[in-house]
XYZ file of N, CA and C in Angstrom:
459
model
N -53.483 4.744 115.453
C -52.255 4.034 115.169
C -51.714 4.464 113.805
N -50.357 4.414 113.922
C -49.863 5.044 112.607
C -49.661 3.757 111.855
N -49.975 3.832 110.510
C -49.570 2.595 109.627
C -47.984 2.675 108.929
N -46.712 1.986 109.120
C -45.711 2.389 108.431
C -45.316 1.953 106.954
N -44.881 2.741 106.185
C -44.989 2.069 105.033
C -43.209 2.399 104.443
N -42.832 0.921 104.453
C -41.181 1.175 104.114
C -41.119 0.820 102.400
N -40.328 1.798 101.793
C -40.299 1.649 100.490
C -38.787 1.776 99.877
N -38.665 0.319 99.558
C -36.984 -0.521 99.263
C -36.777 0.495 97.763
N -36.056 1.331 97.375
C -35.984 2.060 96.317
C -34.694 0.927 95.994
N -34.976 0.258 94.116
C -33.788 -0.395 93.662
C -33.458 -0.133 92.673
N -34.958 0.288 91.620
C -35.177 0.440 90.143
C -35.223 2.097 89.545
N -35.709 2.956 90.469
C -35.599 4.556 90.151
C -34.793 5.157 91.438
N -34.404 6.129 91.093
C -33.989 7.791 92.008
C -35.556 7.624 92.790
N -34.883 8.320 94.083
C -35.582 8.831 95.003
C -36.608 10.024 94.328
N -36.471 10.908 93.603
C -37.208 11.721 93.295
C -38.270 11.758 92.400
N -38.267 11.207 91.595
C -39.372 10.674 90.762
C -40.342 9.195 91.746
N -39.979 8.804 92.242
C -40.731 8.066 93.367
C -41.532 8.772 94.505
N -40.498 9.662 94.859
C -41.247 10.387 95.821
C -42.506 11.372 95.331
N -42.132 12.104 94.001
C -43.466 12.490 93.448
C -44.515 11.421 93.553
N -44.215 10.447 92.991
C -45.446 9.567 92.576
C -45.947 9.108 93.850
N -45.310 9.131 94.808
C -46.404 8.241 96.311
C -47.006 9.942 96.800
N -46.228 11.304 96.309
C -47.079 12.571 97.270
C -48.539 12.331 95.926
N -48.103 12.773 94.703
C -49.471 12.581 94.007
C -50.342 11.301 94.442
N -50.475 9.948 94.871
C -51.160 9.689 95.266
C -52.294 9.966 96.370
N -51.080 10.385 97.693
C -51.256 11.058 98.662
C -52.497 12.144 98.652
N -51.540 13.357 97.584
C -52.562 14.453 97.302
C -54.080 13.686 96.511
N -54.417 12.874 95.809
C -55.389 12.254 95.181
C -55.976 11.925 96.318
N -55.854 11.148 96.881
C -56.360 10.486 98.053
C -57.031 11.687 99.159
N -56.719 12.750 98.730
C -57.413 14.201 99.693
C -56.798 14.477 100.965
N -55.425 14.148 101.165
C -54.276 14.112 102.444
C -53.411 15.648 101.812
N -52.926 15.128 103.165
C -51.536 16.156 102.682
C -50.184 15.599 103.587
N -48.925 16.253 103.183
C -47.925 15.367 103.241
C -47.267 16.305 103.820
N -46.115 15.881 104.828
C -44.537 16.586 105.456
C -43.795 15.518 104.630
N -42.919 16.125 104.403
C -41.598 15.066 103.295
C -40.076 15.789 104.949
N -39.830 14.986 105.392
C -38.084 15.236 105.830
C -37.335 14.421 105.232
N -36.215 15.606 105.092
C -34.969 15.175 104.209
C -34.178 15.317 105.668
N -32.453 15.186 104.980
C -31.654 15.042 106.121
C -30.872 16.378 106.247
N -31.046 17.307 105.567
C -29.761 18.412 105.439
C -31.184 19.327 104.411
N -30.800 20.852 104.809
C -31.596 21.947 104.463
C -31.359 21.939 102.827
N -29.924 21.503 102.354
C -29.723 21.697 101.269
C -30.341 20.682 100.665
N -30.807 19.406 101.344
C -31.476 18.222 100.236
C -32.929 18.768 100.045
N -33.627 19.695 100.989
C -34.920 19.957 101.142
C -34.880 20.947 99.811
N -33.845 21.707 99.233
C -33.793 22.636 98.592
C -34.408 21.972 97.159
N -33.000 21.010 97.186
C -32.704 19.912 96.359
C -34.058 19.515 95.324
N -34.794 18.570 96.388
C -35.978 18.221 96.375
C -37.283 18.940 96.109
N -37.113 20.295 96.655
C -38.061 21.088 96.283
C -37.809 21.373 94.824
N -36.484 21.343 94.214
C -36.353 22.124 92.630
C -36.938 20.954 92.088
N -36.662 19.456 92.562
C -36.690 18.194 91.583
C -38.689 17.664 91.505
N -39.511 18.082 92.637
C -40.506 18.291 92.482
C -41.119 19.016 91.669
N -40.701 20.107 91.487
C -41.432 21.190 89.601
C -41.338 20.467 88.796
N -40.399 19.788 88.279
C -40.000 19.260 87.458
C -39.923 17.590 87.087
N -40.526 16.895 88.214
C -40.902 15.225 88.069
C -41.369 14.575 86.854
N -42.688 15.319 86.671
C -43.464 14.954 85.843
C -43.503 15.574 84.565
N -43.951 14.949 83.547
C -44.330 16.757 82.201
C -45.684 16.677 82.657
N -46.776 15.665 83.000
C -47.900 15.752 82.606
C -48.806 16.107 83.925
N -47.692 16.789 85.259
C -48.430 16.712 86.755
C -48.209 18.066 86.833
N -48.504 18.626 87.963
C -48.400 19.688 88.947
C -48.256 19.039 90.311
N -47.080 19.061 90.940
C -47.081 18.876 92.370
C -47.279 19.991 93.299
N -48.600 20.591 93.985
C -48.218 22.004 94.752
C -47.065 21.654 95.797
N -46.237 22.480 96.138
C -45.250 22.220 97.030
C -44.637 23.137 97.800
N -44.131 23.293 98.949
C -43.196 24.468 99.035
C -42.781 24.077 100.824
N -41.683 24.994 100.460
C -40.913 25.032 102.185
C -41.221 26.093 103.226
N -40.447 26.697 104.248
C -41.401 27.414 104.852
C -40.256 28.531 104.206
N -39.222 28.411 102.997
C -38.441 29.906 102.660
C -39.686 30.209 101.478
N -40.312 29.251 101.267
C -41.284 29.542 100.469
C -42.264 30.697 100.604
N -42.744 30.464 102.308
C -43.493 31.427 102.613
C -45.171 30.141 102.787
N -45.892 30.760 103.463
C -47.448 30.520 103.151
C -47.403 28.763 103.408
N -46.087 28.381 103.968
C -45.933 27.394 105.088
C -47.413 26.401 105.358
N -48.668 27.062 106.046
C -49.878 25.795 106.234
C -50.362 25.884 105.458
N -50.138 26.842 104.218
C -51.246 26.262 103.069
C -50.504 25.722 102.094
N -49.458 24.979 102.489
C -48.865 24.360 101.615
C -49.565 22.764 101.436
N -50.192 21.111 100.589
C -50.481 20.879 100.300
C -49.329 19.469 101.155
N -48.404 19.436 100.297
C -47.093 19.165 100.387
C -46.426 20.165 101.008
N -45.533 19.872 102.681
C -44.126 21.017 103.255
C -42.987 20.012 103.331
N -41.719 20.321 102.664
C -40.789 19.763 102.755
C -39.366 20.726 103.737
N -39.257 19.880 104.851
C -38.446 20.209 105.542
C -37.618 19.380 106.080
N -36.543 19.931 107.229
C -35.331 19.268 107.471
C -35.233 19.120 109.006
N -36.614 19.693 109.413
C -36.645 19.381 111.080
C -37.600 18.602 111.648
N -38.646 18.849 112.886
C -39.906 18.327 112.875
C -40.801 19.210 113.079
N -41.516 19.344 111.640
C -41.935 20.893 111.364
C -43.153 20.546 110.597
N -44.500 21.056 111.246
C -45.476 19.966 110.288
C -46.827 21.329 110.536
N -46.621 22.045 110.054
C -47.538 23.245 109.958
C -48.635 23.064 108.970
N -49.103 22.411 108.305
C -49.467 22.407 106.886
C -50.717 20.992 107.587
N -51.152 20.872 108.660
C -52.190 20.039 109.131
C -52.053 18.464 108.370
N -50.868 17.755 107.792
C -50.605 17.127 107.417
C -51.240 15.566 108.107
N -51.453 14.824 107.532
C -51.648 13.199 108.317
C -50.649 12.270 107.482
N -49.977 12.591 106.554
C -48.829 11.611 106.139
C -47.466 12.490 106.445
N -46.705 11.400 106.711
C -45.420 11.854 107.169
C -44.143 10.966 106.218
N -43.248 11.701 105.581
C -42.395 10.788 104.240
C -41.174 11.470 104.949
N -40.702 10.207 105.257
C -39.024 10.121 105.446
C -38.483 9.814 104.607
N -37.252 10.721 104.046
C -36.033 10.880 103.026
C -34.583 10.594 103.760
N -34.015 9.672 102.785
C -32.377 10.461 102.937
C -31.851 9.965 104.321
N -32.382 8.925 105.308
C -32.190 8.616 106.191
C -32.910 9.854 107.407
N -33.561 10.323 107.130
C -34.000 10.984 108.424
C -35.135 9.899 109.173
N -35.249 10.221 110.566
C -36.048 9.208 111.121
C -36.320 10.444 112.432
N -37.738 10.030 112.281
C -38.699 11.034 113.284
C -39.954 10.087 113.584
N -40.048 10.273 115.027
C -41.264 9.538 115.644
C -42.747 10.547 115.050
N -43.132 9.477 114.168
C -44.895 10.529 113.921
C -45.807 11.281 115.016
N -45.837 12.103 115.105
C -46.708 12.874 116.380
C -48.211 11.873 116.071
N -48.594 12.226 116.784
C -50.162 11.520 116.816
C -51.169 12.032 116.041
N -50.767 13.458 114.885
C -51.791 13.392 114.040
C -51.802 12.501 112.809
N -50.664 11.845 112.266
C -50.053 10.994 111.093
C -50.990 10.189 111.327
N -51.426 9.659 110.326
C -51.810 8.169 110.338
C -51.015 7.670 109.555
N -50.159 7.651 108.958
C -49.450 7.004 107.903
C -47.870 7.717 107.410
N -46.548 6.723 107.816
C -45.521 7.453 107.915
C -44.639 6.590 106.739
N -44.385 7.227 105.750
C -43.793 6.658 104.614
C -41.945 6.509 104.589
N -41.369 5.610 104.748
C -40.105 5.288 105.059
C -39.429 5.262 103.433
N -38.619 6.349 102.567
C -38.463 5.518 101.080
C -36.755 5.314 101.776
N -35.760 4.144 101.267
C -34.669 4.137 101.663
C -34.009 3.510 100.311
N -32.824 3.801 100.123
C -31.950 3.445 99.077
C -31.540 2.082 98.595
N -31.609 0.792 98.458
C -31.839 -0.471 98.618
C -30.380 -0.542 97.819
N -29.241 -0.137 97.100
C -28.063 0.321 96.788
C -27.356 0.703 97.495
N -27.492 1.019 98.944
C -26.422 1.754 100.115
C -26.641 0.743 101.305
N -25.897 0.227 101.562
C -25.806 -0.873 103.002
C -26.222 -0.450 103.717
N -25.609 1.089 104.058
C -26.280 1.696 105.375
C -27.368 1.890 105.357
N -28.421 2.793 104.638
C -29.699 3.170 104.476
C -30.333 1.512 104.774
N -29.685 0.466 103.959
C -30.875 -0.748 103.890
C -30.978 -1.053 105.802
N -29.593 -1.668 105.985
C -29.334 -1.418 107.655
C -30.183 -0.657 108.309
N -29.942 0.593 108.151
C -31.272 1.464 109.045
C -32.494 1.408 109.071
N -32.506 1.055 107.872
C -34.049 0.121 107.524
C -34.753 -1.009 108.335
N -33.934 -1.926 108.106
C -34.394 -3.558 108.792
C -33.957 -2.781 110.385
N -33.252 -1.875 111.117
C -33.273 -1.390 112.910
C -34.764 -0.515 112.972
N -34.870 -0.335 111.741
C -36.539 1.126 112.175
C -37.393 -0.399 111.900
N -37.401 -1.199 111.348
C -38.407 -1.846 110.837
C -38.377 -2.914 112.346
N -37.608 -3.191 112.878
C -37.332 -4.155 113.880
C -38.128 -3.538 115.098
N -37.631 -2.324 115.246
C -37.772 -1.433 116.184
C -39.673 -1.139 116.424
N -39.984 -0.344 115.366
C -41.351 -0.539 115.383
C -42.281 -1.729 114.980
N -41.849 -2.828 115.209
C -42.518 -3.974 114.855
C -42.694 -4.418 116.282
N -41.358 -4.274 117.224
C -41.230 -4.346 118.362
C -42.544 -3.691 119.188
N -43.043 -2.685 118.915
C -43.850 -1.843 119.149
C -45.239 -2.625 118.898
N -45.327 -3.167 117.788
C -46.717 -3.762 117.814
C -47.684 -2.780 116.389
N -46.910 -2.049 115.465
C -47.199 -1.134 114.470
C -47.200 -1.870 113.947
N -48.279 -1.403 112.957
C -48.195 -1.628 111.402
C -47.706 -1.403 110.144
N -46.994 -2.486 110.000
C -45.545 -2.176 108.975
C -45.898 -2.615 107.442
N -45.721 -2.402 106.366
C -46.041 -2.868 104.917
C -44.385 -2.508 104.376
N -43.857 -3.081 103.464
C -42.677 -3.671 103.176
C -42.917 -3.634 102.112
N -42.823 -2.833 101.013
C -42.383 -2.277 99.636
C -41.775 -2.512 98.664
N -41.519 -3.414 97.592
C -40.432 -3.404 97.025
C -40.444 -3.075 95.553
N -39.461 -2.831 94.536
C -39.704 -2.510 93.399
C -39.351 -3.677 92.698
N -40.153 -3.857 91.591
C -39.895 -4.972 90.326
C -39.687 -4.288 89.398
N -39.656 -5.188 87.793
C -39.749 -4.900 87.149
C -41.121 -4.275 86.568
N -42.109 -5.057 87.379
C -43.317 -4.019 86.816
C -44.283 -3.317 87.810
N -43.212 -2.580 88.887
C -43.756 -1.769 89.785
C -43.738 -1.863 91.077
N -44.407 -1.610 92.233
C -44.082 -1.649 93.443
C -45.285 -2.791 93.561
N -44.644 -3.614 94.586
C -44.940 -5.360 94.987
C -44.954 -5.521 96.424
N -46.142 -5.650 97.156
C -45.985 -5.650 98.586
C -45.442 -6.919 98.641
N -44.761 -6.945 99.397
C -43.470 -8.296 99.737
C -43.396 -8.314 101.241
N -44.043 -7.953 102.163
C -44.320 -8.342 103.344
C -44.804 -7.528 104.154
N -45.924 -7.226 105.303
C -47.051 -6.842 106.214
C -46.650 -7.910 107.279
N -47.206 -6.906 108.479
C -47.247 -7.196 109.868
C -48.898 -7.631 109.863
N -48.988 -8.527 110.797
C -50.744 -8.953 110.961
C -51.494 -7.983 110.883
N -51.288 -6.360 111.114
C -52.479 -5.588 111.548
C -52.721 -4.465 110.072
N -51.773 -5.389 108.973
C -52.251 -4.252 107.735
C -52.765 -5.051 106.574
């Protein structure tokens, strides 16, 4: 079963967030697919990953990158998961059903854009409907605050 994990972005940019849940990820001894919505956000994202941290290294790369499954982290714009990945991070409104190797599919959405929140509470409805395991994310002032779980997480 895949565990879903929706993350209400209110207090930072998408990109410095998204580093910080793949470095966990990578800590944790996983590896990650990131989809964005458009080739040019994957680009985007790939430049804003070098550059997240001063004090990290994120390995990263796309498949213009080259060397595609030994990538750590693959950020792409289709459903493209070469890199033996078990986490799956949705950007930017993209929405893709996890194949059955994911165990864990990371939802971050814009909590500032009606629409993104909207698409949010229909994916969150939708797979709850399902009987998944959902965790509900939110940002404070002093960090991310689980603010609501389905019985099975």
């Amino acid at each position: 079963m895949v565990e879903y994990g929706f993350y209400h972005l209110t207090r930072t940019a998408l990109e410095p967030t998204l580093g910080r849940l793949l470095e966990r990820v990578l800590a944790g001894g996983q590896r990650a697919v990131v989809v964005a919505s458009s080739a040019e956000r994957v680009e985007a994202l790939n430049r804003a990953l070098w550059t997240f941290g001063r004090d990290s290294f994120l390995p990263h790369g796309t498949r213009d990158d080259g060397f595609a499954e030994d990538q750590p982290v693959f950020l792409t714009d289709q459903a493209d998961y070469p890199n033996g990945a078990t986490v799956l991070v949705l950007v930017d409104g993209a929405v893709l059903e996890p194949p059955p190797q994911f165990t864990r599919c990371l939802y971050l959405f814009d909590g500032n854009d009606e629409a993104a929140v909207a698409q949010a509470r229909e994916l969150w409805r939708k797979w709850q409907e399902r009987g998944e395991a959902l965790t509900y994310w939110q940002q404070t002032e002093r960090g991310w605050h689980k603010a609501m779980a389905t019985a099975d997480t």
